[in-house]
Tab-separated table of C-alpha atoms and ligand atoms in Angstrom:
chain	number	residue	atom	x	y	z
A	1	UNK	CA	58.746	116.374	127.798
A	2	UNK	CA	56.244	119.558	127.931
A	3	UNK	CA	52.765	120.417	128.061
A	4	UNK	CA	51.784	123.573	125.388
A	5	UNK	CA	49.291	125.867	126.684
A	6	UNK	CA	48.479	128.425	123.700
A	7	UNK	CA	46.857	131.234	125.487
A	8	UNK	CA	48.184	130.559	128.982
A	9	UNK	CA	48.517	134.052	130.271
A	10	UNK	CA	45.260	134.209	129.718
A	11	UNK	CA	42.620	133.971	132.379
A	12	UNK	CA	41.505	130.076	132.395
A	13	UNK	CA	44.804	129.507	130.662
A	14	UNK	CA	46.998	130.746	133.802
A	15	UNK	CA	45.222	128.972	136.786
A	16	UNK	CA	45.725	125.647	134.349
A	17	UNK	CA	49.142	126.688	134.312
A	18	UNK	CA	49.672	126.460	137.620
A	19	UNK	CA	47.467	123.414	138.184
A	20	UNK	CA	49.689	121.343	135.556
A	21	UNK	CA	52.944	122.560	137.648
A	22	UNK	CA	51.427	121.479	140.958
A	23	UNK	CA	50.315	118.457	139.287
A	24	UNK	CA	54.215	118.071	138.244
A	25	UNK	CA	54.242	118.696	134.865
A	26	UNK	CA	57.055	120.889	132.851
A	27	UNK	CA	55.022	123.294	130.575
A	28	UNK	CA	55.808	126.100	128.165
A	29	UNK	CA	53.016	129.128	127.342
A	30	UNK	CA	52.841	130.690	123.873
A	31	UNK	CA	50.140	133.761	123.840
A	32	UNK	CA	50.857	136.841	121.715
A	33	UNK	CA	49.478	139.465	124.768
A	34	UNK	CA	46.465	140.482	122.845
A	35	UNK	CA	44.715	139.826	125.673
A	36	UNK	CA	46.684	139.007	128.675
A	37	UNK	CA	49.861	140.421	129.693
A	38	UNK	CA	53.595	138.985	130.566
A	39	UNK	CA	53.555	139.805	134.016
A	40	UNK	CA	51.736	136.309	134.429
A	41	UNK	CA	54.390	134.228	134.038
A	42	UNK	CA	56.048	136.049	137.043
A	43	UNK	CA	52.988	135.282	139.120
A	44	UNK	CA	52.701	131.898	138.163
A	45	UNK	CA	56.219	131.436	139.690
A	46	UNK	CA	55.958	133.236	142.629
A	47	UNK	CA	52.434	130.625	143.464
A	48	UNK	CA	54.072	127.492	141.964
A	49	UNK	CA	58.006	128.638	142.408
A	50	UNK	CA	58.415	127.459	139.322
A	51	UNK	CA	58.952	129.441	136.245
A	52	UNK	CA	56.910	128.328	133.112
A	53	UNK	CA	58.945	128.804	129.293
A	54	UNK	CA	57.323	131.454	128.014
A	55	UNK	CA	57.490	132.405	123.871
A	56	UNK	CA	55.521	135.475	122.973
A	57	UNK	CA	54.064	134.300	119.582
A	58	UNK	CA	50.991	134.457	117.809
A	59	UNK	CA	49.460	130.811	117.040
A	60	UNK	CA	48.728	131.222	114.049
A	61	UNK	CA	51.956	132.017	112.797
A	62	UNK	CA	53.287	128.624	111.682
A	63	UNK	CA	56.960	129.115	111.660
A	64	UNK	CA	56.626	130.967	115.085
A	65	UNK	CA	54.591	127.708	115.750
A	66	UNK	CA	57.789	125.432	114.446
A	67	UNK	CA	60.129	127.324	115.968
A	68	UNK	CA	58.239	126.290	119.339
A	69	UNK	CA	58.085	122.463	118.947
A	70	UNK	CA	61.853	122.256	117.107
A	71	UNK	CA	62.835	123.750	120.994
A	72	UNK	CA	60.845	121.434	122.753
A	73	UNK	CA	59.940	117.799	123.118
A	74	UNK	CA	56.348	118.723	123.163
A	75	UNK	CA	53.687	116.061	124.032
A	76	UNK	CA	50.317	117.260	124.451
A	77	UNK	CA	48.823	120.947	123.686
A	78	UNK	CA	45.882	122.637	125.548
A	79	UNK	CA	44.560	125.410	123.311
A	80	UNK	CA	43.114	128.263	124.918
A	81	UNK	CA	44.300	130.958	122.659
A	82	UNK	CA	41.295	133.143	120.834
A	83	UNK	CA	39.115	135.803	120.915
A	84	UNK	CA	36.126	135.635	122.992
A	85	UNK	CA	33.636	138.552	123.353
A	86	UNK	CA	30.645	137.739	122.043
A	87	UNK	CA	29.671	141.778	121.571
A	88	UNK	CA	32.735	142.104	119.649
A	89	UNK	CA	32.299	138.879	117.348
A	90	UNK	CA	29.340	139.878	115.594
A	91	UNK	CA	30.361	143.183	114.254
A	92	UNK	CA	33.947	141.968	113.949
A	93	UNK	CA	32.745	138.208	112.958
A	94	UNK	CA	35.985	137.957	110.379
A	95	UNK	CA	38.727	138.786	113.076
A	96	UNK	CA	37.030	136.107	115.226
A	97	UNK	CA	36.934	133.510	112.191
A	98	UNK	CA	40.331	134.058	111.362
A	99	UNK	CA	41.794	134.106	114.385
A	100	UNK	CA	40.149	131.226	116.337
A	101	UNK	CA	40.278	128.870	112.996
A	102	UNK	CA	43.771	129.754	111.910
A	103	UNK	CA	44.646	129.096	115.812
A	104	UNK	CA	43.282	125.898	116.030
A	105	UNK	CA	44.180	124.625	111.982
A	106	UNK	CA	48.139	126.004	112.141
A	107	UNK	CA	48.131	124.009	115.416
A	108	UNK	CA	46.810	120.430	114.245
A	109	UNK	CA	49.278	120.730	111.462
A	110	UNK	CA	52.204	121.715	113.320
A	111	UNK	CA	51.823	119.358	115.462
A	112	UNK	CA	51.305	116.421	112.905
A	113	UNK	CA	54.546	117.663	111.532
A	114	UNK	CA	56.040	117.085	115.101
A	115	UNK	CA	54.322	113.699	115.864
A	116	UNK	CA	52.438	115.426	119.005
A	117	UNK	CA	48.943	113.704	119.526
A	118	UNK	CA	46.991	115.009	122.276
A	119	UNK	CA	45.004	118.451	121.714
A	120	UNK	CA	42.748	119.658	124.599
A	121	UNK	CA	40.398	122.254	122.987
A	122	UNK	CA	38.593	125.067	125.418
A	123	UNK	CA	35.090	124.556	124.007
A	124	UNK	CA	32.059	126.470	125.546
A	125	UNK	CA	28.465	125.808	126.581
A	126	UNK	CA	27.891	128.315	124.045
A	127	UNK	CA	27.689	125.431	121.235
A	128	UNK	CA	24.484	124.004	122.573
A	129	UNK	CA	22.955	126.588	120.933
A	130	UNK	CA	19.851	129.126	121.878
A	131	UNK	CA	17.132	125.800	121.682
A	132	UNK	CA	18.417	123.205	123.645
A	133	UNK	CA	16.948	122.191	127.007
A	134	UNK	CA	18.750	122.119	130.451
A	135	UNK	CA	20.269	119.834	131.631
A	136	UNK	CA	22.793	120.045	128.739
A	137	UNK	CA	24.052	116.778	128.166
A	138	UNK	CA	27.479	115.996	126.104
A	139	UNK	CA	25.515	113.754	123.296
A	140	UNK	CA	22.614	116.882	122.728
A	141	UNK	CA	23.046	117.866	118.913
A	142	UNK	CA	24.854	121.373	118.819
A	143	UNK	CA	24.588	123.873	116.570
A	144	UNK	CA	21.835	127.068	116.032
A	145	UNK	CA	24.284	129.082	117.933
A	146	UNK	CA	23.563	133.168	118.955
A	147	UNK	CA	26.848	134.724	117.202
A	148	UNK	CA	30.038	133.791	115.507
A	149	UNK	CA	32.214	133.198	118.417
A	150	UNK	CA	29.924	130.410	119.176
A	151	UNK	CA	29.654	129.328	115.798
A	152	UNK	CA	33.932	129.510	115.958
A	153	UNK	CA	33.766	126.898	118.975
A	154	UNK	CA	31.422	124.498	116.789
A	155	UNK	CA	33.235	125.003	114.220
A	156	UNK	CA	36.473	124.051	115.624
A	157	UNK	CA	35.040	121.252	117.184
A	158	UNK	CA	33.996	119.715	114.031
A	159	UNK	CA	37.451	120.175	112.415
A	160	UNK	CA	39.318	118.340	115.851
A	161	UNK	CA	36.175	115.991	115.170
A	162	UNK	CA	37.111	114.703	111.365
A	163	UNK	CA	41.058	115.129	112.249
A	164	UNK	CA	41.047	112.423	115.278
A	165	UNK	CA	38.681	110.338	112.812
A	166	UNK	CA	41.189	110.746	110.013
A	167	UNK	CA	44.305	109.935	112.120
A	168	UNK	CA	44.249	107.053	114.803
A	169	UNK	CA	47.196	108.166	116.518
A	170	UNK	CA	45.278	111.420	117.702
A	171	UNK	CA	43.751	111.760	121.274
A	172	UNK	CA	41.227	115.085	121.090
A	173	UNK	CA	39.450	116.145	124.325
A	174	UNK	CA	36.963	118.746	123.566
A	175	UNK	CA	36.066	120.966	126.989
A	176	UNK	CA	32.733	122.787	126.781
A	177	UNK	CA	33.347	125.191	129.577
A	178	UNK	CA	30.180	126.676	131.376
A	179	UNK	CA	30.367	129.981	133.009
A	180	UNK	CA	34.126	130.254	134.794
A	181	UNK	CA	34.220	132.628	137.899
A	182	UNK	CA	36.529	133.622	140.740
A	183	UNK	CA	39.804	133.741	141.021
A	184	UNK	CA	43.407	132.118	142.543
A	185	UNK	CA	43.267	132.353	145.998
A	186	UNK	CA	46.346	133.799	145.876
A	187	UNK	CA	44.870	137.342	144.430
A	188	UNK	CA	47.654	137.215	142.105
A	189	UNK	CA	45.680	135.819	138.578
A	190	UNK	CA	41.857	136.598	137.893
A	191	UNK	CA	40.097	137.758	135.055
A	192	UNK	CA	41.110	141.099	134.346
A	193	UNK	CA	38.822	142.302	131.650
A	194	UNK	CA	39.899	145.424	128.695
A	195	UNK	CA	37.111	148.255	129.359
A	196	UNK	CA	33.360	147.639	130.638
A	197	UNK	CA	33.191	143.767	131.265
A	198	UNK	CA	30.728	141.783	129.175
A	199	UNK	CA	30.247	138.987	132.093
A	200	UNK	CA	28.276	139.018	135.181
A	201	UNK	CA	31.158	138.426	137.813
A	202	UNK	CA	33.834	141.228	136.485
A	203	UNK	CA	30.735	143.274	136.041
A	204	UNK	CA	30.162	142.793	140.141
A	205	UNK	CA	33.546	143.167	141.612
A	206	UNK	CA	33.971	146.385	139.389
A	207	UNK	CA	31.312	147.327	140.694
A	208	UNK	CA	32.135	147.021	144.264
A	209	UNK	CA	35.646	148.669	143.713
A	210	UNK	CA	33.571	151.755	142.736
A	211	UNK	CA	34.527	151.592	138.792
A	212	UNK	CA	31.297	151.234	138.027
A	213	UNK	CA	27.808	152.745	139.595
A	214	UNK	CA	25.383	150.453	139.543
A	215	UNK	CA	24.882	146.566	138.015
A	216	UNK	CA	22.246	146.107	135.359
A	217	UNK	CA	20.443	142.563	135.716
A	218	UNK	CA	19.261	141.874	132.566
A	219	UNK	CA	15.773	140.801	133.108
A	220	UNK	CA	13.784	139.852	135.515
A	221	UNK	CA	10.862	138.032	133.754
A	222	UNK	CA	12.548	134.688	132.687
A	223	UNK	CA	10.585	131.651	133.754
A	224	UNK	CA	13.652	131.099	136.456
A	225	UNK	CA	12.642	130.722	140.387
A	226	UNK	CA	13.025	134.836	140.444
A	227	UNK	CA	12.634	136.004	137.183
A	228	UNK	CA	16.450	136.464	136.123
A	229	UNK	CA	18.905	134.173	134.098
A	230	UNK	CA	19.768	131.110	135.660
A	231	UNK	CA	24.024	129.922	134.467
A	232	UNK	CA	26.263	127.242	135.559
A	233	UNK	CA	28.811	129.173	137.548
A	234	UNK	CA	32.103	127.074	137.603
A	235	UNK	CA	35.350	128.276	139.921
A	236	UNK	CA	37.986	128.324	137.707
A	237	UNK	CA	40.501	126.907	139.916
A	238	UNK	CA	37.766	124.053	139.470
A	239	UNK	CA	37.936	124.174	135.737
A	240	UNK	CA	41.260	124.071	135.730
A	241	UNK	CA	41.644	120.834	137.479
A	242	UNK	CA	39.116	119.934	134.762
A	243	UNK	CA	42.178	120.321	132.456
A	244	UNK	CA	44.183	118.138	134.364
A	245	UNK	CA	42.286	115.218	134.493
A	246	UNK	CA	41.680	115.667	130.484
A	247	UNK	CA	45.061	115.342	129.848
A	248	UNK	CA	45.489	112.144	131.940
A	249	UNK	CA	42.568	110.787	129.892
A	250	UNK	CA	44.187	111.871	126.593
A	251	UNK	CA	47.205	110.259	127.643
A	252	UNK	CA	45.245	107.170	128.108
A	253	UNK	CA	42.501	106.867	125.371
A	254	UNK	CA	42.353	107.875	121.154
A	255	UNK	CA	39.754	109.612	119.661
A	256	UNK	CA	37.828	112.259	120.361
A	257	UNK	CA	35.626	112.676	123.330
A	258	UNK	CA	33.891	115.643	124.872
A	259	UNK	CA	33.194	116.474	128.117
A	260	UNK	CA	30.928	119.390	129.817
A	261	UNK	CA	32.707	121.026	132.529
A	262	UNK	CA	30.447	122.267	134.572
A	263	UNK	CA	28.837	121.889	138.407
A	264	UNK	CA	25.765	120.827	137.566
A	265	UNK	CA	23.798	123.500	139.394
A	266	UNK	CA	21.973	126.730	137.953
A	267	UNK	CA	22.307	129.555	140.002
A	268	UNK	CA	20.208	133.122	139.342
A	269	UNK	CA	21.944	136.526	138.351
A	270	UNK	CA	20.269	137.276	142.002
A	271	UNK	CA	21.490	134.864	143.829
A	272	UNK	CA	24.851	135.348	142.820
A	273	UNK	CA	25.178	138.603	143.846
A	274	UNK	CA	23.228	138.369	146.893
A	275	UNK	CA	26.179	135.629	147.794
A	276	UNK	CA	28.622	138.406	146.820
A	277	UNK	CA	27.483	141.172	148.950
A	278	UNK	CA	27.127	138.394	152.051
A	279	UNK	CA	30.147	136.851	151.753
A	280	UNK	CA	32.216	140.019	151.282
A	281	UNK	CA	30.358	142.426	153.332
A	282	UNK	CA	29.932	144.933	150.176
A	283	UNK	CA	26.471	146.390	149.030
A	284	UNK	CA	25.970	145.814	145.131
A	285	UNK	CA	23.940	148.816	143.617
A	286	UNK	CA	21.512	146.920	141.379
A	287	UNK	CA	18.808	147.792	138.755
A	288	UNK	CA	16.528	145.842	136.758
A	289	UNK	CA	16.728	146.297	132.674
A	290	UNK	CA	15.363	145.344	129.791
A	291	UNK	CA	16.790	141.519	128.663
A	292	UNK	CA	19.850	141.713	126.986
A	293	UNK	CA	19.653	140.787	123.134
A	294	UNK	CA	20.983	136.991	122.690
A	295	UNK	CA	20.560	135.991	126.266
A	296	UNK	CA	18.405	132.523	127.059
A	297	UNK	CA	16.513	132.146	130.437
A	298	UNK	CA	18.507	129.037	131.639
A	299	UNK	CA	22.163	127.272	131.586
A	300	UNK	CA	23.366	124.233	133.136
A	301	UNK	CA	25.470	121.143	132.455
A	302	UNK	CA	24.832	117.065	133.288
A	303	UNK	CA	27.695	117.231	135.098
A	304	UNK	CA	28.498	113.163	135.669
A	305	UNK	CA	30.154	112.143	132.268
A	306	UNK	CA	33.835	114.106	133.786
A	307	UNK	CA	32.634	112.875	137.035
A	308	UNK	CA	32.582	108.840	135.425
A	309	UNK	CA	35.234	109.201	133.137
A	310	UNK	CA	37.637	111.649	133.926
A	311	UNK	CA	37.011	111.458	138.019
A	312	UNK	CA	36.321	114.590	137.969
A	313	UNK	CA	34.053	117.074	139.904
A	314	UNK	CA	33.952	120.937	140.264
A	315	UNK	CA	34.547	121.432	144.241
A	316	UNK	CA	34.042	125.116	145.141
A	317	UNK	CA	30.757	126.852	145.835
A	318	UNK	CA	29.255	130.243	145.072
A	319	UNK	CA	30.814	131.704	148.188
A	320	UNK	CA	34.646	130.912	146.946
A	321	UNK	CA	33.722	132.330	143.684
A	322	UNK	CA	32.438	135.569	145.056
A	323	UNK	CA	35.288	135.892	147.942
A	324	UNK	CA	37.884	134.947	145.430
A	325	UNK	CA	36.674	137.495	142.609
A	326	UNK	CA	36.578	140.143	144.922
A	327	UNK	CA	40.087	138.983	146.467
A	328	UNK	CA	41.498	139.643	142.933
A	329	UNK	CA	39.930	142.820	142.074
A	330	UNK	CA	41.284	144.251	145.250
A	331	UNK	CA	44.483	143.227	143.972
A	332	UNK	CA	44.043	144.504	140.470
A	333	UNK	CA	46.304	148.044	139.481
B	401	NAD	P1	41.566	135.074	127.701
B	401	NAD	O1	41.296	136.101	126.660
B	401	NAD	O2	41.838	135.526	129.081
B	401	NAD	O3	42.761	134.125	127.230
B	401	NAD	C1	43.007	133.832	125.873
B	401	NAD	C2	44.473	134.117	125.624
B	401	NAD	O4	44.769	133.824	124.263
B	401	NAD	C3	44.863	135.582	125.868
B	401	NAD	O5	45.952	135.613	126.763
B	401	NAD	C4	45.266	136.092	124.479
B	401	NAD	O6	46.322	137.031	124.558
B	401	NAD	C5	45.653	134.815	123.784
B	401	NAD	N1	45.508	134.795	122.318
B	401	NAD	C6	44.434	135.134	121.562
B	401	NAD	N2	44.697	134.925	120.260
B	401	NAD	C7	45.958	134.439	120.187
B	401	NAD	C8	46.803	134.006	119.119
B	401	NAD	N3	46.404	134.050	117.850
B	401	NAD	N4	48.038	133.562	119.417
B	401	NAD	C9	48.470	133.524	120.693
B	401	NAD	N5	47.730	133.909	121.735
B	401	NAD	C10	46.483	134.359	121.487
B	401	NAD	O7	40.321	134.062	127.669
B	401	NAD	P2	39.942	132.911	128.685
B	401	NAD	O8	38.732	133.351	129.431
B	401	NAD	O9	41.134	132.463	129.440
B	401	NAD	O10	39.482	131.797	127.670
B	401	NAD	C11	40.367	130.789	127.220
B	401	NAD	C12	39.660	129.952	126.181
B	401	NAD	O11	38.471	129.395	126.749
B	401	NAD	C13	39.201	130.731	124.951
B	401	NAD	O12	39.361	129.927	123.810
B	401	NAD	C14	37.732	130.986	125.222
B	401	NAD	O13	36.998	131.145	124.044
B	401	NAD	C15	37.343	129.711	125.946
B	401	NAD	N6	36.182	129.893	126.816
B	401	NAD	C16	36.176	130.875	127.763
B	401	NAD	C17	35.063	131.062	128.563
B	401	NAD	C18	35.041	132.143	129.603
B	401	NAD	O14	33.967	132.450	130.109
B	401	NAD	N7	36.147	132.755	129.970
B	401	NAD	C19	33.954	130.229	128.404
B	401	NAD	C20	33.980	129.224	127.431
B	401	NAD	C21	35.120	129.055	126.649
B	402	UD1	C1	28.446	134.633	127.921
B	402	UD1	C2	28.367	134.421	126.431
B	402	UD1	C3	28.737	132.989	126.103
B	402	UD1	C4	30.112	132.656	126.684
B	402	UD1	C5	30.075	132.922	128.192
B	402	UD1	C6	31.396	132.693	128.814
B	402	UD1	C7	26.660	136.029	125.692
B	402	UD1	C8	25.302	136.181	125.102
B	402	UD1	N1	27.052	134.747	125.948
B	402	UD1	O1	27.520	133.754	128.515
B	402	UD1	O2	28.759	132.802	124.711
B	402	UD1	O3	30.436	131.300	126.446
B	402	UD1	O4	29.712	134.296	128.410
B	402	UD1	O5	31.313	132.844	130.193
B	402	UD1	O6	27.377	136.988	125.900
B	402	UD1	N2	24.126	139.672	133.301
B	402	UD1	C9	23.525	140.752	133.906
B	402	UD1	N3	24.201	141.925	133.950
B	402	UD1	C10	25.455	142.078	133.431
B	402	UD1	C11	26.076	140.955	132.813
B	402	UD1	C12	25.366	139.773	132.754
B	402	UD1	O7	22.389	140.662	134.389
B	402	UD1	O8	26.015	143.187	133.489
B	402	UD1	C13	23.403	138.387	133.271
B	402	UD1	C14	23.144	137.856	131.871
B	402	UD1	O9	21.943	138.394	131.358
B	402	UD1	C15	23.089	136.346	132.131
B	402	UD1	C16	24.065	136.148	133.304
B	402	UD1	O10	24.207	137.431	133.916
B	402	UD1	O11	21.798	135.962	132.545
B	402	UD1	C17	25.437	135.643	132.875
B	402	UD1	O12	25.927	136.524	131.861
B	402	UD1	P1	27.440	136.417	131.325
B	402	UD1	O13	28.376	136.432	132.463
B	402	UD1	O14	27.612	137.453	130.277
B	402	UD1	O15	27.522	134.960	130.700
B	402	UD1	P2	26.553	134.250	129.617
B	402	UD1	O16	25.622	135.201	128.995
B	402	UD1	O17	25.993	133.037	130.242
């Protein structure tokens, strides 16, 4: 019996991977490298010393799909694989629309075909949408989101939504990530961003390897203690215990359920990077610019529904984040 991660090279994807095989479960990845490389699966095995399955295949190709579950008694899928910068989704909105829906539908019927039940969906804050108030809580309405990669994650949900309604034998976690930093302590996975990073955190540890000159803080006139954007930052070593736990519920309950995962706490763009250049001893060049379009002044999640029903709660602070980030991007060739 195996766990499918779709997307598991990837960056949440891999420190899952290794969570599930600490956590003693037999998995099996399937990404198509669009984002990720191979190499992954080789460091996954030297941290866990065991070596995941790996099939290179794109998700939405259904008979690669097939060919997958025909080789392997495969009980529960956590679906990670799509595209996810935001930049890139609005003046590329049908690549993302294609390729995050056909993901997600080729997978639900596969694995009705199969007689697998439990899908884990990576869901994002994103789907609260730019007029919701802090703290976001699971039950908020969603919708009026910024671009079409948030409008994908909605989407999606809504379609795992109707399917666990229409079929009583399906378990459907839905995992609305908040803003996943740092890195394996091991220096051997991170988030390894293609060209100039969208996010905050690859932003700053570029920036400290000397890649980039300077960090732009966009804005410094939110209503926020000083000025700039306040986000949920969430370890991802955290997260991925997050995944975990979600599986153990799936195993346990039908029907669909959502969960934020999330620490609860807003921190500033400021304060994150003061923690970065105290913890690692490394001056951050800073400048203050204009807001960025799309951006709202503050993120955070209620935190307690994973804490009361899955037992979970996110762990590490800011100062893991920032030592672990910059522990990978010293790594990174
Ligand atoms: P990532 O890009 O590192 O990982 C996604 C993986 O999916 C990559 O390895 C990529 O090669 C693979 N992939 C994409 N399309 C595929 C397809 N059609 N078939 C097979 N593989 C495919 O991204 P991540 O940060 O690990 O995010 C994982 C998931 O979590 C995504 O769905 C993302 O939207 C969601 N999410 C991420 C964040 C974040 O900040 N990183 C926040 C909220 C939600
Ligand atoms: C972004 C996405 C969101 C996605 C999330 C995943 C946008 C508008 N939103 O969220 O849909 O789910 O990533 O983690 O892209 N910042 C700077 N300078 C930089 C980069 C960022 O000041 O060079 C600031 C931003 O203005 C923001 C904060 O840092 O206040 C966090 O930004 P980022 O890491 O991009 O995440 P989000 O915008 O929260």
């Amino acid at each position: 019996m195996s766990i499918l991660l779709t997307g598991g090279t990837g960056y949440i994807g891999s420190h899952t991977a290794v969570e599930l095989i600490n956590a003693g479960y037999d998995i099996v990845i399937a990404d198509n490298l669009s984002n990720s490389e191979a190499v992954v699966i080789d460091y996954i095995e030297t941290i866990t010393k065991k070596r995941p399955k790996f099939y290179q295949a794109d998700v939405c190709d259904k008979a690669q799909l097939e060919k997958i579950f025909d080789e392997n008694k495969i009980t529960a899928v956590l679906h990670f694989a799509g595209y996810k910068a935001v930049g890139e989704s609005v003046s590329e909105p049908i690549k993302y629309y294609r390729n995050n829906l056909d993901s997600a539908i080729t997978l639900l019927e596969v694995m009705q075909s199969a007689g697998c039940n439990q899908f884990i969906f990576s869901s994002s804050a994103t789907v609260y949408g730019t007029g919701a108030t802090v703290p976001y809580k699971e039950e908020m309405p969603t919708g009026h989101c910024a671009n079409p990669y948030g409008w994908t994650k909605y989407m999606i949900e809504q379609i795992l939504t109707d399917a666990a309604k229409a079929n009583n034998n399906l378990s459907v976690v839905l995992l609305r990530y908040f803003n996943p930093v740092g890195a394996h302590e091991s220096g051997l996975i991170g988030e390894k961003p293609v060209g100039v990073p969208n996010n905050l955190m690859p932003y700053i540890t570029q920036t400290a390897a000397g890649m980039r000159d300077h960090l732009s803080v966009f804005g410094n006139d939110y209503d926020t203690k000083d000025g700039t954007g306040v986000r949920d930052f969430i370890h991802v070593v955290d997260l991925a215990k997050g995944h975990v736990k979600a599986l153990e519920y799936a195993n346990k309950n039908l029907g669909c359920e959502v969960f934020n995962l999330g620490t609860g706490t807003g921190y500033s763009v400021l304060d994150l990077v003061n923690t970065f250049m105290e913890v690692n001893g490394i001056n951050i060049p800073y400048e203050i610019a204009p807001r960025r379009a799309g951006d709202i002044a503050t993120s955070y999640a209620n935190a307690t529904k994973a804490k009361e029903k899955l037992g979970w709660q996110a762990q590490l602070g800011l100062k893991e984040m920032c030592k672990d980030a910059w522990n990978f991007q010293k790594n990174c060739k």
